[in-house]
mmCIF file of C-alpha atoms and ligand atoms in Angstrom:
data_model
loop_
_atom_site.group_PDB
_atom_site.id
_atom_site.type_symbol
_atom_site.label_atom_id
_atom_site.label_comp_id
_atom_site.label_asym_id
_atom_site.label_seq_id
_atom_site.Cartn_x
_atom_site.Cartn_y
_atom_site.Cartn_z
ATOM 1 C CA MET A 1 -4.564 18.964 8.715
ATOM 2 C CA VAL A 2 -1.971 16.497 10.637
ATOM 3 C CA LYS A 3 0.277 17.870 13.252
ATOM 4 C CA GLU A 4 3.948 18.428 11.632
ATOM 5 C CA LEU A 5 6.837 16.599 13.192
ATOM 6 C CA GLY A 6 8.658 20.084 13.607
ATOM 7 C CA SER A 7 5.593 21.050 16.307
ATOM 8 C CA LEU A 8 6.756 18.426 18.590
ATOM 9 C CA ASP A 9 9.700 18.845 21.406
ATOM 10 C CA VAL A 10 11.373 15.409 21.276
ATOM 11 C CA ARG A 11 14.797 16.432 22.854
ATOM 12 C CA GLY A 12 15.729 14.017 25.579
ATOM 13 C CA LYS A 13 12.458 12.198 25.134
ATOM 14 C CA ARG A 14 11.379 8.687 24.409
ATOM 15 C CA VAL A 15 9.348 8.605 21.197
ATOM 16 C CA LEU A 16 6.593 5.889 20.523
ATOM 17 C CA LEU A 17 7.162 5.781 16.615
ATOM 18 C CA ARG A 18 4.466 3.802 14.591
ATOM 19 C CA CYS A 19 6.118 3.030 11.041
ATOM 20 C CA ASP A 20 4.745 0.681 8.154
ATOM 21 C CA LEU A 21 7.828 -1.996 7.899
ATOM 22 C CA ASN A 22 5.391 -4.223 6.156
ATOM 23 C CA VAL A 23 7.688 -5.337 3.737
ATOM 24 C CA PRO A 24 7.435 -8.447 1.299
ATOM 25 C CA LEU A 25 9.754 -11.386 2.580
ATOM 26 C CA LYS A 26 10.366 -14.779 1.337
ATOM 27 C CA ASP A 27 12.342 -17.933 2.891
ATOM 28 C CA ASP A 28 15.952 -18.290 1.492
ATOM 29 C CA GLY A 29 15.555 -22.182 1.370
ATOM 30 C CA ASN A 30 17.358 -22.675 4.743
ATOM 31 C CA GLY A 31 14.588 -21.847 6.633
ATOM 32 C CA LYS A 32 15.828 -18.114 6.592
ATOM 33 C CA ARG A 33 13.435 -15.123 6.086
ATOM 34 C CA VAL A 34 15.022 -12.715 3.829
ATOM 35 C CA ILE A 35 13.267 -8.936 2.655
ATOM 36 C CA THR A 36 12.530 -9.094 -1.191
ATOM 37 C CA ASP A 37 11.748 -5.123 -1.055
ATOM 38 C CA ASP A 38 13.334 -3.018 1.620
ATOM 39 C CA GLY A 39 11.146 0.079 0.040
ATOM 40 C CA ARG A 40 8.740 0.698 3.390
ATOM 41 C CA ILE A 41 12.108 0.696 5.480
ATOM 42 C CA ARG A 42 13.980 3.131 3.589
ATOM 43 C CA ALA A 43 11.135 4.890 3.451
ATOM 44 C CA SER A 44 10.859 5.163 7.465
ATOM 45 C CA LEU A 45 14.213 6.360 7.358
ATOM 46 C CA PRO A 46 13.915 10.477 7.230
ATOM 47 C CA THR A 47 11.646 10.445 10.167
ATOM 48 C CA ILE A 48 13.597 7.878 12.196
ATOM 49 C CA ASN A 49 16.572 10.443 11.558
ATOM 50 C CA ALA A 50 14.873 13.441 12.316
ATOM 51 C CA LEU A 51 14.125 12.145 15.590
ATOM 52 C CA LEU A 52 17.519 11.045 16.409
ATOM 53 C CA ASP A 53 18.835 14.145 15.048
ATOM 54 C CA GLY A 54 16.388 16.022 17.029
ATOM 55 C CA GLY A 55 17.789 14.274 20.483
ATOM 56 C CA ALA A 56 14.959 11.448 20.821
ATOM 57 C CA THR A 57 15.600 7.839 22.018
ATOM 58 C CA LEU A 58 13.007 5.414 19.872
ATOM 59 C CA ILE A 59 10.652 3.161 20.390
ATOM 60 C CA ILE A 60 9.433 1.629 16.878
ATOM 61 C CA THR A 61 6.360 -0.293 16.741
ATOM 62 C CA ALA A 62 5.173 -1.885 13.277
ATOM 63 C CA HIS A 63 3.312 -4.962 11.998
ATOM 64 C CA LEU A 64 4.173 -7.086 9.214
ATOM 65 C CA GLY A 65 1.381 -9.183 7.525
ATOM 66 C CA ARG A 66 -1.848 -10.592 9.265
ATOM 67 C CA PRO A 67 -0.917 -12.883 12.038
ATOM 68 C CA LYS A 68 -4.589 -12.505 13.605
ATOM 69 C CA GLY A 69 -2.916 -12.141 17.492
ATOM 70 C CA GLU A 70 -0.955 -15.445 16.872
ATOM 71 C CA ARG A 71 2.975 -15.487 17.043
ATOM 72 C CA LYS A 72 3.523 -16.817 13.528
ATOM 73 C CA PRO A 73 7.274 -17.146 13.682
ATOM 74 C CA GLU A 74 7.243 -16.315 9.554
ATOM 75 C CA LEU A 75 5.783 -12.755 10.440
ATOM 76 C CA SER A 76 8.544 -12.025 12.885
ATOM 77 C CA LEU A 77 9.962 -8.323 12.663
ATOM 78 C CA ALA A 78 13.791 -9.874 13.523
ATOM 79 C CA PRO A 79 14.947 -9.595 10.096
ATOM 80 C CA ILE A 80 13.259 -6.060 9.880
ATOM 81 C CA ALA A 81 15.128 -4.790 12.641
ATOM 82 C CA GLU A 82 18.780 -6.106 11.507
ATOM 83 C CA ARG A 83 17.508 -4.325 7.789
ATOM 84 C CA LEU A 84 17.133 -1.382 9.931
ATOM 85 C CA GLY A 85 20.378 -1.397 11.768
ATOM 86 C CA SER A 86 22.017 -1.978 8.738
ATOM 87 C CA LEU A 87 20.389 1.163 6.683
ATOM 88 C CA LEU A 88 20.786 3.450 9.890
ATOM 89 C CA ASN A 89 24.332 2.494 10.482
ATOM 90 C CA ARG A 90 23.902 1.643 14.084
ATOM 91 C CA SER A 91 22.640 -1.033 16.405
ATOM 92 C CA VAL A 92 18.709 -1.440 16.662
ATOM 93 C CA ALA A 93 17.646 -3.363 19.413
ATOM 94 C CA PHE A 94 15.128 -5.694 19.330
ATOM 95 C CA ALA A 95 12.414 -7.233 21.567
ATOM 96 C CA HIS A 96 10.641 -10.660 21.047
ATOM 97 C CA ASP A 97 7.578 -9.290 22.066
ATOM 98 C CA THR A 98 5.568 -6.129 21.742
ATOM 99 C CA VAL A 99 4.232 -5.181 25.776
ATOM 100 C CA GLY A 100 5.385 -8.381 27.399
ATOM 101 C CA PRO A 101 8.240 -8.650 29.954
ATOM 102 C CA GLU A 102 10.935 -8.721 27.294
ATOM 103 C CA ALA A 103 9.841 -5.389 25.752
ATOM 104 C CA ASP A 104 9.433 -4.185 29.379
ATOM 105 C CA SER A 105 13.079 -4.901 30.121
ATOM 106 C CA ALA A 106 14.194 -3.714 26.473
ATOM 107 C CA VAL A 107 12.670 -0.277 27.207
ATOM 108 C CA ALA A 108 14.146 0.289 30.522
ATOM 109 C CA ALA A 109 17.429 -0.687 29.431
ATOM 110 C CA LEU A 110 17.245 2.441 26.928
ATOM 111 C CA LYS A 111 19.749 4.962 26.853
ATOM 112 C CA SER A 112 19.293 8.582 25.232
ATOM 113 C CA GLY A 113 19.736 7.939 21.578
ATOM 114 C CA ASP A 114 18.985 4.448 21.421
ATOM 115 C CA VAL A 115 16.514 2.559 18.846
ATOM 116 C CA LEU A 116 14.414 -0.149 20.054
ATOM 117 C CA LEU A 117 12.044 -2.474 17.732
ATOM 118 C CA LEU A 118 9.365 -3.890 19.276
ATOM 119 C CA GLU A 119 7.817 -7.313 18.061
ATOM 120 C CA ASN A 120 5.181 -7.376 15.249
ATOM 121 C CA VAL A 121 2.257 -5.859 17.010
ATOM 122 C CA ARG A 122 -0.206 -7.650 15.427
ATOM 123 C CA TYR A 123 1.065 -10.390 17.268
ATOM 124 C CA GLU A 124 -1.167 -9.027 20.077
ATOM 125 C CA ALA A 125 -5.205 -9.557 19.235
ATOM 126 C CA ALA A 126 -6.016 -6.174 21.009
ATOM 127 C CA GLU A 127 -3.962 -4.273 18.341
ATOM 128 C CA THR A 128 -6.767 -5.166 15.876
ATOM 129 C CA SER A 129 -9.789 -5.918 18.347
ATOM 130 C CA LYS A 130 -13.112 -4.573 17.575
ATOM 131 C CA ASP A 131 -13.564 -3.932 21.276
ATOM 132 C CA GLU A 132 -12.577 -0.430 21.702
ATOM 133 C CA ASN A 133 -11.761 -0.778 25.198
ATOM 134 C CA GLU A 134 -9.402 -3.720 24.516
ATOM 135 C CA ARG A 135 -7.465 -1.665 21.971
ATOM 136 C CA LYS A 136 -7.179 1.231 24.734
ATOM 137 C CA LYS A 137 -5.901 -1.082 27.115
ATOM 138 C CA PHE A 138 -3.456 -2.328 25.082
ATOM 139 C CA ALA A 139 -2.656 1.107 23.780
ATOM 140 C CA SER A 140 -2.159 2.512 27.300
ATOM 141 C CA LYS A 141 0.685 -0.298 27.920
ATOM 142 C CA LEU A 142 2.522 0.719 24.416
ATOM 143 C CA ALA A 143 2.071 4.787 25.530
ATOM 144 C CA SER A 144 3.335 3.910 29.046
ATOM 145 C CA TYR A 145 6.742 2.997 27.181
ATOM 146 C CA ALA A 146 7.237 6.637 25.742
ATOM 147 C CA ASP A 147 6.594 10.525 26.317
ATOM 148 C CA VAL A 148 5.484 11.461 22.919
ATOM 149 C CA TYR A 149 3.710 9.346 19.687
ATOM 150 C CA VAL A 150 5.062 9.681 16.057
ATOM 151 C CA GLY A 151 2.522 8.406 13.363
ATOM 152 C CA ASP A 152 4.195 7.712 10.156
ATOM 153 C CA GLY A 153 3.198 4.054 9.225
ATOM 154 C CA PHE A 154 1.035 5.772 6.137
ATOM 155 C CA GLY A 155 0.332 2.214 4.929
ATOM 156 C CA ALA A 156 -1.898 1.499 8.264
ATOM 157 C CA VAL A 157 -3.692 4.762 8.918
ATOM 158 C CA HIS A 158 -6.860 3.812 7.424
ATOM 159 C CA ARG A 159 -7.108 0.943 10.309
ATOM 160 C CA LYS A 160 -8.505 1.786 13.563
ATOM 161 C CA HIS A 161 -5.664 -0.265 15.274
ATOM 162 C CA ALA A 162 -4.459 0.638 19.074
ATOM 163 C CA SER A 163 -1.114 1.433 17.459
ATOM 164 C CA VAL A 164 -2.375 3.385 15.115
ATOM 165 C CA PHE A 165 -5.534 5.169 16.727
ATOM 166 C CA GLU A 166 -5.629 4.997 20.342
ATOM 167 C CA ALA A 167 -2.002 5.211 21.214
ATOM 168 C CA ALA A 168 -1.989 8.719 19.256
ATOM 169 C CA GLU A 169 -4.647 9.844 21.294
ATOM 170 C CA LEU A 170 -2.997 9.022 24.745
ATOM 171 C CA LEU A 171 0.018 11.119 24.313
ATOM 172 C CA PRO A 172 1.349 14.222 22.509
ATOM 173 C CA HIS A 173 1.324 13.745 18.868
ATOM 174 C CA ALA A 174 2.489 14.509 15.618
ATOM 175 C CA ALA A 175 3.018 12.738 11.871
ATOM 176 C CA GLY A 176 6.102 11.997 10.583
ATOM 177 C CA THR A 177 7.362 13.046 7.393
ATOM 178 C CA LEU A 178 6.083 10.033 5.553
ATOM 179 C CA VAL A 179 2.904 10.836 6.450
ATOM 180 C CA ALA A 180 3.002 14.417 5.988
ATOM 181 C CA ALA A 181 4.538 13.546 2.149
ATOM 182 C CA GLU A 182 1.620 11.000 1.623
ATOM 183 C CA VAL A 183 -1.200 13.144 2.554
ATOM 184 C CA ASP A 184 0.126 16.232 0.469
ATOM 185 C CA VAL A 185 0.218 13.997 -3.027
ATOM 186 C CA LEU A 186 -3.428 12.591 -2.187
ATOM 187 C CA ARG A 187 -4.461 16.176 -1.643
ATOM 188 C CA LYS A 188 -3.017 17.252 -4.879
ATOM 189 C CA LEU A 189 -4.662 13.744 -6.699
ATOM 190 C CA THR A 190 -8.450 15.057 -4.985
ATOM 191 C CA GLU A 191 -8.602 18.811 -4.650
ATOM 192 C CA SER A 192 -6.140 20.023 -7.382
ATOM 193 C CA PRO A 193 -5.243 17.593 -10.168
ATOM 194 C CA GLN A 194 -3.697 19.282 -13.350
ATOM 195 C CA ARG A 195 -5.489 18.129 -16.614
ATOM 196 C CA PRO A 196 -6.052 15.726 -18.321
ATOM 197 C CA TYR A 197 -6.183 13.319 -15.257
ATOM 198 C CA GLY A 198 -6.144 9.549 -15.677
ATOM 199 C CA VAL A 199 -6.512 6.905 -13.087
ATOM 200 C CA VAL A 200 -5.164 3.361 -14.060
ATOM 201 C CA LEU A 201 -6.150 0.306 -11.902
ATOM 202 C CA GLY A 202 -5.204 -2.937 -11.907
ATOM 203 C CA GLY A 203 -4.454 -5.998 -9.481
ATOM 204 C CA ALA A 204 -6.464 -8.905 -8.162
ATOM 205 C CA LYS A 205 -9.944 -7.568 -6.632
ATOM 206 C CA VAL A 206 -12.185 -5.050 -8.238
ATOM 207 C CA SER A 207 -13.982 -4.789 -4.770
ATOM 208 C CA ASP A 208 -10.794 -3.157 -3.645
ATOM 209 C CA LYS A 209 -10.952 -0.663 -5.976
ATOM 210 C CA ILE A 210 -14.575 0.307 -6.497
ATOM 211 C CA GLY A 211 -14.824 2.806 -3.973
ATOM 212 C CA VAL A 212 -11.771 4.879 -5.613
ATOM 213 C CA ILE A 213 -13.550 4.735 -9.230
ATOM 214 C CA THR A 214 -17.027 5.532 -7.640
ATOM 215 C CA ASN A 215 -15.518 8.713 -5.895
ATOM 216 C CA LEU A 216 -12.984 9.451 -8.705
ATOM 217 C CA LEU A 217 -15.265 9.136 -11.918
ATOM 218 C CA ASP A 218 -16.241 12.478 -11.619
ATOM 219 C CA LYS A 219 -13.017 13.968 -11.278
ATOM 220 C CA VAL A 220 -10.830 12.310 -13.921
ATOM 221 C CA ASN A 221 -10.875 12.445 -17.632
ATOM 222 C CA MET A 222 -9.400 8.885 -18.117
ATOM 223 C CA LEU A 223 -9.882 5.337 -16.508
ATOM 224 C CA ALA A 224 -7.889 2.728 -17.733
ATOM 225 C CA ILE A 225 -8.491 -0.824 -16.146
ATOM 226 C CA GLY A 226 -6.448 -3.984 -16.351
ATOM 227 C CA GLY A 227 -5.064 -6.759 -14.154
ATOM 228 C CA GLY A 228 -7.608 -9.560 -12.758
ATOM 229 C CA MET A 229 -10.193 -6.822 -11.793
ATOM 230 C CA VAL A 230 -10.544 -6.218 -15.586
ATOM 231 C CA PHE A 231 -12.376 -9.751 -16.140
ATOM 232 C CA THR A 232 -15.429 -8.445 -14.083
ATOM 233 C CA PHE A 233 -15.753 -5.407 -16.493
ATOM 234 C CA LEU A 234 -15.396 -7.474 -19.420
ATOM 235 C CA ALA A 235 -18.133 -9.895 -17.814
ATOM 236 C CA ALA A 236 -20.247 -7.088 -17.188
ATOM 237 C CA GLN A 237 -19.999 -6.262 -21.025
ATOM 238 C CA GLY A 238 -21.186 -9.715 -21.374
ATOM 239 C CA LYS A 239 -17.907 -11.299 -22.712
ATOM 240 C CA GLU A 240 -16.747 -14.619 -22.133
ATOM 241 C CA ILE A 241 -13.718 -14.483 -19.705
ATOM 242 C CA GLY A 242 -12.747 -18.376 -19.654
ATOM 243 C CA THR A 243 -11.379 -19.145 -16.394
ATOM 244 C CA SER A 244 -10.134 -15.835 -15.563
ATOM 245 C CA LEU A 245 -10.727 -14.092 -12.169
ATOM 246 C CA VAL A 246 -14.134 -12.655 -11.653
ATOM 247 C CA GLU A 247 -16.211 -10.998 -8.933
ATOM 248 C CA HIS A 248 -19.822 -11.978 -10.152
ATOM 249 C CA GLU A 249 -21.237 -9.705 -7.028
ATOM 250 C CA SER A 250 -19.803 -6.724 -8.389
ATOM 251 C CA ILE A 251 -21.106 -6.987 -12.086
ATOM 252 C CA PRO A 252 -24.210 -4.660 -11.424
ATOM 253 C CA LEU A 253 -22.360 -1.922 -9.547
ATOM 254 C CA VAL A 254 -19.468 -1.857 -12.438
ATOM 255 C CA LYS A 255 -22.564 -1.704 -15.034
ATOM 256 C CA GLU A 256 -23.551 1.206 -13.346
ATOM 257 C CA LEU A 257 -20.137 2.535 -13.155
ATOM 258 C CA LEU A 258 -19.602 1.977 -16.630
ATOM 259 C CA SER A 259 -23.033 3.758 -17.933
ATOM 260 C CA ARG A 260 -21.735 6.796 -15.614
ATOM 261 C CA ALA A 261 -18.401 7.152 -16.957
ATOM 262 C CA GLU A 262 -20.279 7.261 -20.396
ATOM 263 C CA LYS A 263 -22.634 9.933 -18.989
ATOM 264 C CA LEU A 264 -19.788 12.094 -17.507
ATOM 265 C CA GLY A 265 -17.595 11.685 -20.661
ATOM 266 C CA VAL A 266 -15.010 10.134 -18.772
ATOM 267 C CA ARG A 267 -12.906 7.722 -21.470
ATOM 268 C CA VAL A 268 -12.586 4.466 -20.089
ATOM 269 C CA LEU A 269 -9.771 2.077 -21.630
ATOM 270 C CA LEU A 270 -10.347 -1.539 -21.189
ATOM 271 C CA PRO A 271 -8.089 -4.023 -23.063
ATOM 272 C CA THR A 272 -8.806 -4.831 -26.371
ATOM 273 C CA ASP A 273 -6.301 -7.729 -26.242
ATOM 274 C CA ILE A 274 -5.501 -10.146 -23.273
ATOM 275 C CA VAL A 275 -2.586 -12.644 -22.950
ATOM 276 C CA VAL A 276 -4.155 -16.097 -21.798
ATOM 277 C CA ALA A 277 -2.608 -19.428 -20.382
ATOM 278 C CA PRO A 278 -4.495 -22.634 -19.434
ATOM 279 C CA SER A 279 -3.774 -22.439 -15.959
ATOM 280 C CA PHE A 280 -2.191 -20.281 -13.154
ATOM 281 C CA ALA A 281 1.369 -20.765 -13.873
ATOM 282 C CA ASN A 282 4.144 -19.067 -16.092
ATOM 283 C CA GLU A 283 3.489 -21.284 -19.027
ATOM 284 C CA SER A 284 1.887 -21.214 -22.130
ATOM 285 C CA PRO A 285 1.040 -17.726 -23.022
ATOM 286 C CA THR A 286 -0.982 -16.975 -25.962
ATOM 287 C CA THR A 287 -2.622 -13.366 -26.803
ATOM 288 C CA VAL A 288 -6.426 -13.329 -27.745
ATOM 289 C CA ASN A 289 -8.704 -10.708 -28.945
ATOM 290 C CA ALA A 290 -10.762 -9.852 -25.513
ATOM 291 C CA ASP A 291 -13.946 -10.435 -27.017
ATOM 292 C CA SER A 292 -12.604 -14.274 -27.710
ATOM 293 C CA ILE A 293 -10.931 -15.529 -24.661
ATOM 294 C CA PRO A 294 -11.417 -19.533 -25.036
ATOM 295 C CA LYS A 295 -13.570 -21.002 -22.202
ATOM 296 C CA ASP A 296 -10.927 -23.116 -21.039
ATOM 297 C CA GLN A 297 -8.367 -20.083 -20.347
ATOM 298 C CA MET A 298 -7.411 -17.716 -18.147
ATOM 299 C CA GLY A 299 -6.467 -14.031 -18.650
ATOM 300 C CA LEU A 300 -3.438 -13.113 -16.927
ATOM 301 C CA ASP A 301 -1.956 -9.780 -18.500
ATOM 302 C CA ILE A 302 -3.412 -7.355 -20.753
ATOM 303 C CA GLY A 303 -2.106 -8.053 -24.389
ATOM 304 C CA PRO A 304 0.391 -5.826 -26.495
ATOM 305 C CA GLU A 305 -1.993 -3.561 -28.410
ATOM 306 C CA SER A 306 -3.958 -2.972 -24.975
ATOM 307 C CA ALA A 307 -0.590 -1.709 -23.549
ATOM 308 C CA ARG A 308 0.384 0.682 -26.254
ATOM 309 C CA ALA A 309 -2.983 2.515 -26.093
ATOM 310 C CA PHE A 310 -3.109 2.361 -22.256
ATOM 311 C CA ALA A 311 0.828 3.925 -22.437
ATOM 312 C CA GLN A 312 -0.556 6.561 -25.027
ATOM 313 C CA ALA A 313 -3.367 7.633 -22.768
ATOM 314 C CA ILE A 314 -1.178 7.641 -19.634
ATOM 315 C CA LYS A 315 1.579 9.886 -21.669
ATOM 316 C CA GLU A 316 -1.242 12.383 -22.736
ATOM 317 C CA CYS A 317 -1.994 13.032 -18.878
ATOM 318 C CA LYS A 318 -0.392 15.805 -16.751
ATOM 319 C CA THR A 319 -1.689 13.726 -13.632
ATOM 320 C CA VAL A 320 -1.655 9.851 -12.979
ATOM 321 C CA PHE A 321 -2.487 7.906 -10.260
ATOM 322 C CA TRP A 322 -1.921 4.121 -10.466
ATOM 323 C CA ASN A 323 -2.545 1.096 -8.419
ATOM 324 C CA GLY A 324 -2.661 -2.477 -9.447
ATOM 325 C CA PRO A 325 -0.390 -4.504 -11.565
ATOM 326 C CA MET A 326 -1.755 -5.050 -15.413
ATOM 327 C CA GLY A 327 -1.414 -8.817 -14.595
ATOM 328 C CA VAL A 328 0.222 -11.480 -13.136
ATOM 329 C CA PHE A 329 4.059 -9.747 -13.195
ATOM 330 C CA GLU A 330 5.675 -12.674 -10.651
ATOM 331 C CA PHE A 331 5.255 -14.844 -13.945
ATOM 332 C CA SER A 332 7.781 -13.382 -16.592
ATOM 333 C CA ASN A 333 5.472 -14.204 -19.231
ATOM 334 C CA PHE A 334 2.644 -12.333 -17.993
ATOM 335 C CA ALA A 335 4.842 -8.930 -16.768
ATOM 336 C CA ALA A 336 4.660 -7.112 -19.797
ATOM 337 C CA GLY A 337 1.825 -5.196 -19.722
ATOM 338 C CA THR A 338 2.869 -3.937 -16.150
ATOM 339 C CA LYS A 339 6.271 -3.011 -17.642
ATOM 340 C CA VAL A 340 4.698 -1.176 -20.812
ATOM 341 C CA VAL A 341 2.358 0.716 -18.115
ATOM 342 C CA ALA A 342 5.139 1.706 -15.684
ATOM 343 C CA GLN A 343 7.149 2.881 -18.563
ATOM 344 C CA ALA A 344 4.740 5.050 -19.603
ATOM 345 C CA LEU A 345 4.119 6.756 -16.144
ATOM 346 C CA THR A 346 7.817 7.448 -16.305
ATOM 347 C CA GLU A 347 7.096 9.560 -19.286
ATOM 348 C CA VAL A 348 4.600 11.499 -17.859
ATOM 349 C CA SER A 349 5.508 15.284 -17.906
ATOM 350 C CA GLY A 350 3.116 16.286 -15.215
ATOM 351 C CA LEU A 351 2.849 14.682 -11.649
ATOM 352 C CA SER A 352 2.766 10.445 -11.775
ATOM 353 C CA VAL A 353 1.849 8.872 -8.706
ATOM 354 C CA VAL A 354 2.313 5.126 -8.109
ATOM 355 C CA GLY A 355 0.001 3.940 -5.187
ATOM 356 C CA GLY A 356 0.675 1.107 -2.832
ATOM 357 C CA GLY A 357 3.449 -0.945 -1.438
ATOM 358 C CA ASP A 358 2.835 -3.875 -4.129
ATOM 359 C CA SER A 359 2.478 -1.553 -6.905
ATOM 360 C CA ALA A 360 5.881 -0.020 -5.863
ATOM 361 C CA ALA A 361 7.435 -3.552 -5.077
ATOM 362 C CA ALA A 362 6.330 -4.568 -9.063
ATOM 363 C CA VAL A 363 7.987 -1.328 -10.542
ATOM 364 C CA ARG A 364 11.200 -2.125 -8.200
ATOM 365 C CA ALA A 365 11.122 -5.785 -9.216
ATOM 366 C CA LEU A 366 10.836 -5.066 -12.788
ATOM 367 C CA GLY A 367 13.853 -3.030 -12.772
ATOM 368 C CA PHE A 368 12.348 0.546 -12.450
ATOM 369 C CA SER A 369 13.902 2.891 -10.072
ATOM 370 C CA ASP A 370 11.837 4.952 -7.227
ATOM 371 C CA SER A 371 13.061 8.151 -8.732
ATOM 372 C CA GLN A 372 11.540 7.533 -12.115
ATOM 373 C CA PHE A 373 8.317 8.411 -10.746
ATOM 374 C CA GLY A 374 6.727 11.655 -9.523
ATOM 375 C CA TYR A 375 5.769 9.806 -6.106
ATOM 376 C CA ILE A 376 5.637 6.323 -4.985
ATOM 377 C CA SER A 377 3.261 5.991 -2.251
ATOM 378 C CA THR A 378 3.845 3.005 0.484
ATOM 379 C CA GLY A 379 0.199 2.716 1.519
ATOM 380 C CA GLY A 380 -1.801 0.879 -1.072
ATOM 381 C CA GLY A 381 -4.902 0.303 1.183
ATOM 382 C CA ALA A 382 -4.560 3.578 2.604
ATOM 383 C CA SER A 383 -3.760 5.744 -0.509
ATOM 384 C CA LEU A 384 -6.822 3.800 -2.010
ATOM 385 C CA GLU A 385 -9.352 5.062 0.948
ATOM 386 C CA TYR A 386 -7.976 8.389 0.945
ATOM 387 C CA LEU A 387 -8.912 8.628 -2.754
ATOM 388 C CA GLU A 388 -12.417 6.842 -1.851
ATOM 389 C CA GLY A 389 -13.160 9.941 0.339
ATOM 390 C CA LYS A 390 -13.076 8.040 3.516
ATOM 391 C CA GLU A 391 -12.008 9.661 6.755
ATOM 392 C CA LEU A 392 -8.616 7.716 7.959
ATOM 393 C CA PRO A 393 -8.386 7.218 11.777
ATOM 394 C CA GLY A 394 -4.266 7.262 11.803
ATOM 395 C CA LEU A 395 -4.763 10.625 10.076
ATOM 396 C CA THR A 396 -7.646 11.949 12.356
ATOM 397 C CA ALA A 397 -5.548 11.219 15.645
ATOM 398 C CA LEU A 398 -2.724 13.163 14.502
ATOM 399 C CA ARG A 399 -4.572 16.426 13.900
HETATM 400 P P1 AMP B 401 -3.656 -6.014 -5.544
HETATM 401 O O1 AMP B 401 -3.209 -6.290 -4.101
HETATM 402 O O2 AMP B 401 -4.883 -6.283 -5.727
HETATM 403 O O3 AMP B 401 -3.331 -4.920 -6.224
HETATM 404 O O4 AMP B 401 -3.268 -7.296 -6.589
HETATM 405 C C1 AMP B 401 -1.711 -7.393 -7.122
HETATM 406 C C2 AMP B 401 -1.959 -8.970 -7.470
HETATM 407 O O5 AMP B 401 -2.945 -9.123 -8.566
HETATM 408 C C3 AMP B 401 -0.485 -9.437 -7.946
HETATM 409 O O6 AMP B 401 -0.139 -10.197 -7.256
HETATM 410 C C4 AMP B 401 -0.760 -9.958 -9.477
HETATM 411 O O7 AMP B 401 -0.358 -11.042 -9.718
HETATM 412 C C5 AMP B 401 -2.434 -10.129 -9.481
HETATM 413 N N1 AMP B 401 -2.926 -10.321 -10.563
HETATM 414 C C6 AMP B 401 -2.839 -9.185 -11.573
HETATM 415 N N2 AMP B 401 -3.388 -9.590 -12.755
HETATM 416 C C7 AMP B 401 -3.912 -10.679 -12.096
HETATM 417 C C8 AMP B 401 -4.914 -11.645 -13.171
HETATM 418 N N3 AMP B 401 -5.165 -11.333 -14.761
HETATM 419 N N4 AMP B 401 -5.270 -12.689 -12.463
HETATM 420 C C9 AMP B 401 -4.867 -13.124 -11.386
HETATM 421 N N5 AMP B 401 -4.241 -12.406 -10.947
HETATM 422 C C10 AMP B 401 -3.878 -10.777 -11.154
#
């Protein structure tokens, strides 16, 4: 169990708060980066407000994308500091470095109850270094800014990174309310799911999700697969998949999983029809039978018949976990499968969980609101690794 926020005395203290503010951004055409979905910032507000109400001063550290130790301007947290300020309705100071001279002076200038956001923690190569000593050194510098540590960046808890793991170990610590809520839901999915229990997986990469399938196969009643990853399943069944996404190296494992599922009596739903196109573009959609994908076409969404079958199976479940879109939902011609599945999730009478920041952004982009789902997890990789049964360093550090 992670330590609860209430167990930490924060009054008059400086808190190093690790948040997950890794939101999608795009260029507005005039060189300005704009946030396209601020779900993760909003999800961080309860802990921030609880700490401020408790009399803390906040030094927030977070990452954006994967700058790999380089100062990539498009991955600056500056627009996030601005949005955070407007959501909190108070001023949020921003340091253009993470542990450099500007951060030093910004921390020194903090008055009681102030909020400071440090620049992208992954601009520092030491944050993600494989070398434990490098990470420790960097974490000590971060920890020197504060009296206590609060871990609330659920989307990064599966990473053994300095701001997630080592910094937590260096200070009295606790989990934020977001991390506590995420863990609570994930425990329900792994320890005591109400049945029937269904898992719906999609998205681009089969290798990202195969561990979850392996670990959950003997716990679920139904497994539905869509998205780009489904073509590796169809290829494993010997079907022609045209120019669709495929991971050949995963085919043997997929075959093994399919036969294990059959032995276990797990109902596996694969699409029976596919929406294909000649290229990866929002053009010329055609629906074909999953057994007859033309050689020169690529599958970009599950077809309407499959979407209906998935939706029906989902609605029969009392617990459903969904990660990954059913198709290239960013293209309007290939968003229908994801929409139908999302709609079915909103109609589940038990617990429906949307896993992952990208899946959450997908359902919001398609016009759904968070409150229509039982729970929307902010961490894609983190929730998947939890469901794979792996130990998550960011949670271990908060015990
Ligand atoms: P993931 O991060 O693995 O959940 O993947 C999400 C991405 O998968 C989205 O950006 C989708 O556009 C993409 N995706 C879904 N279906 C397909 C498909 N059939 N072919 C290629 N990409 C897909």
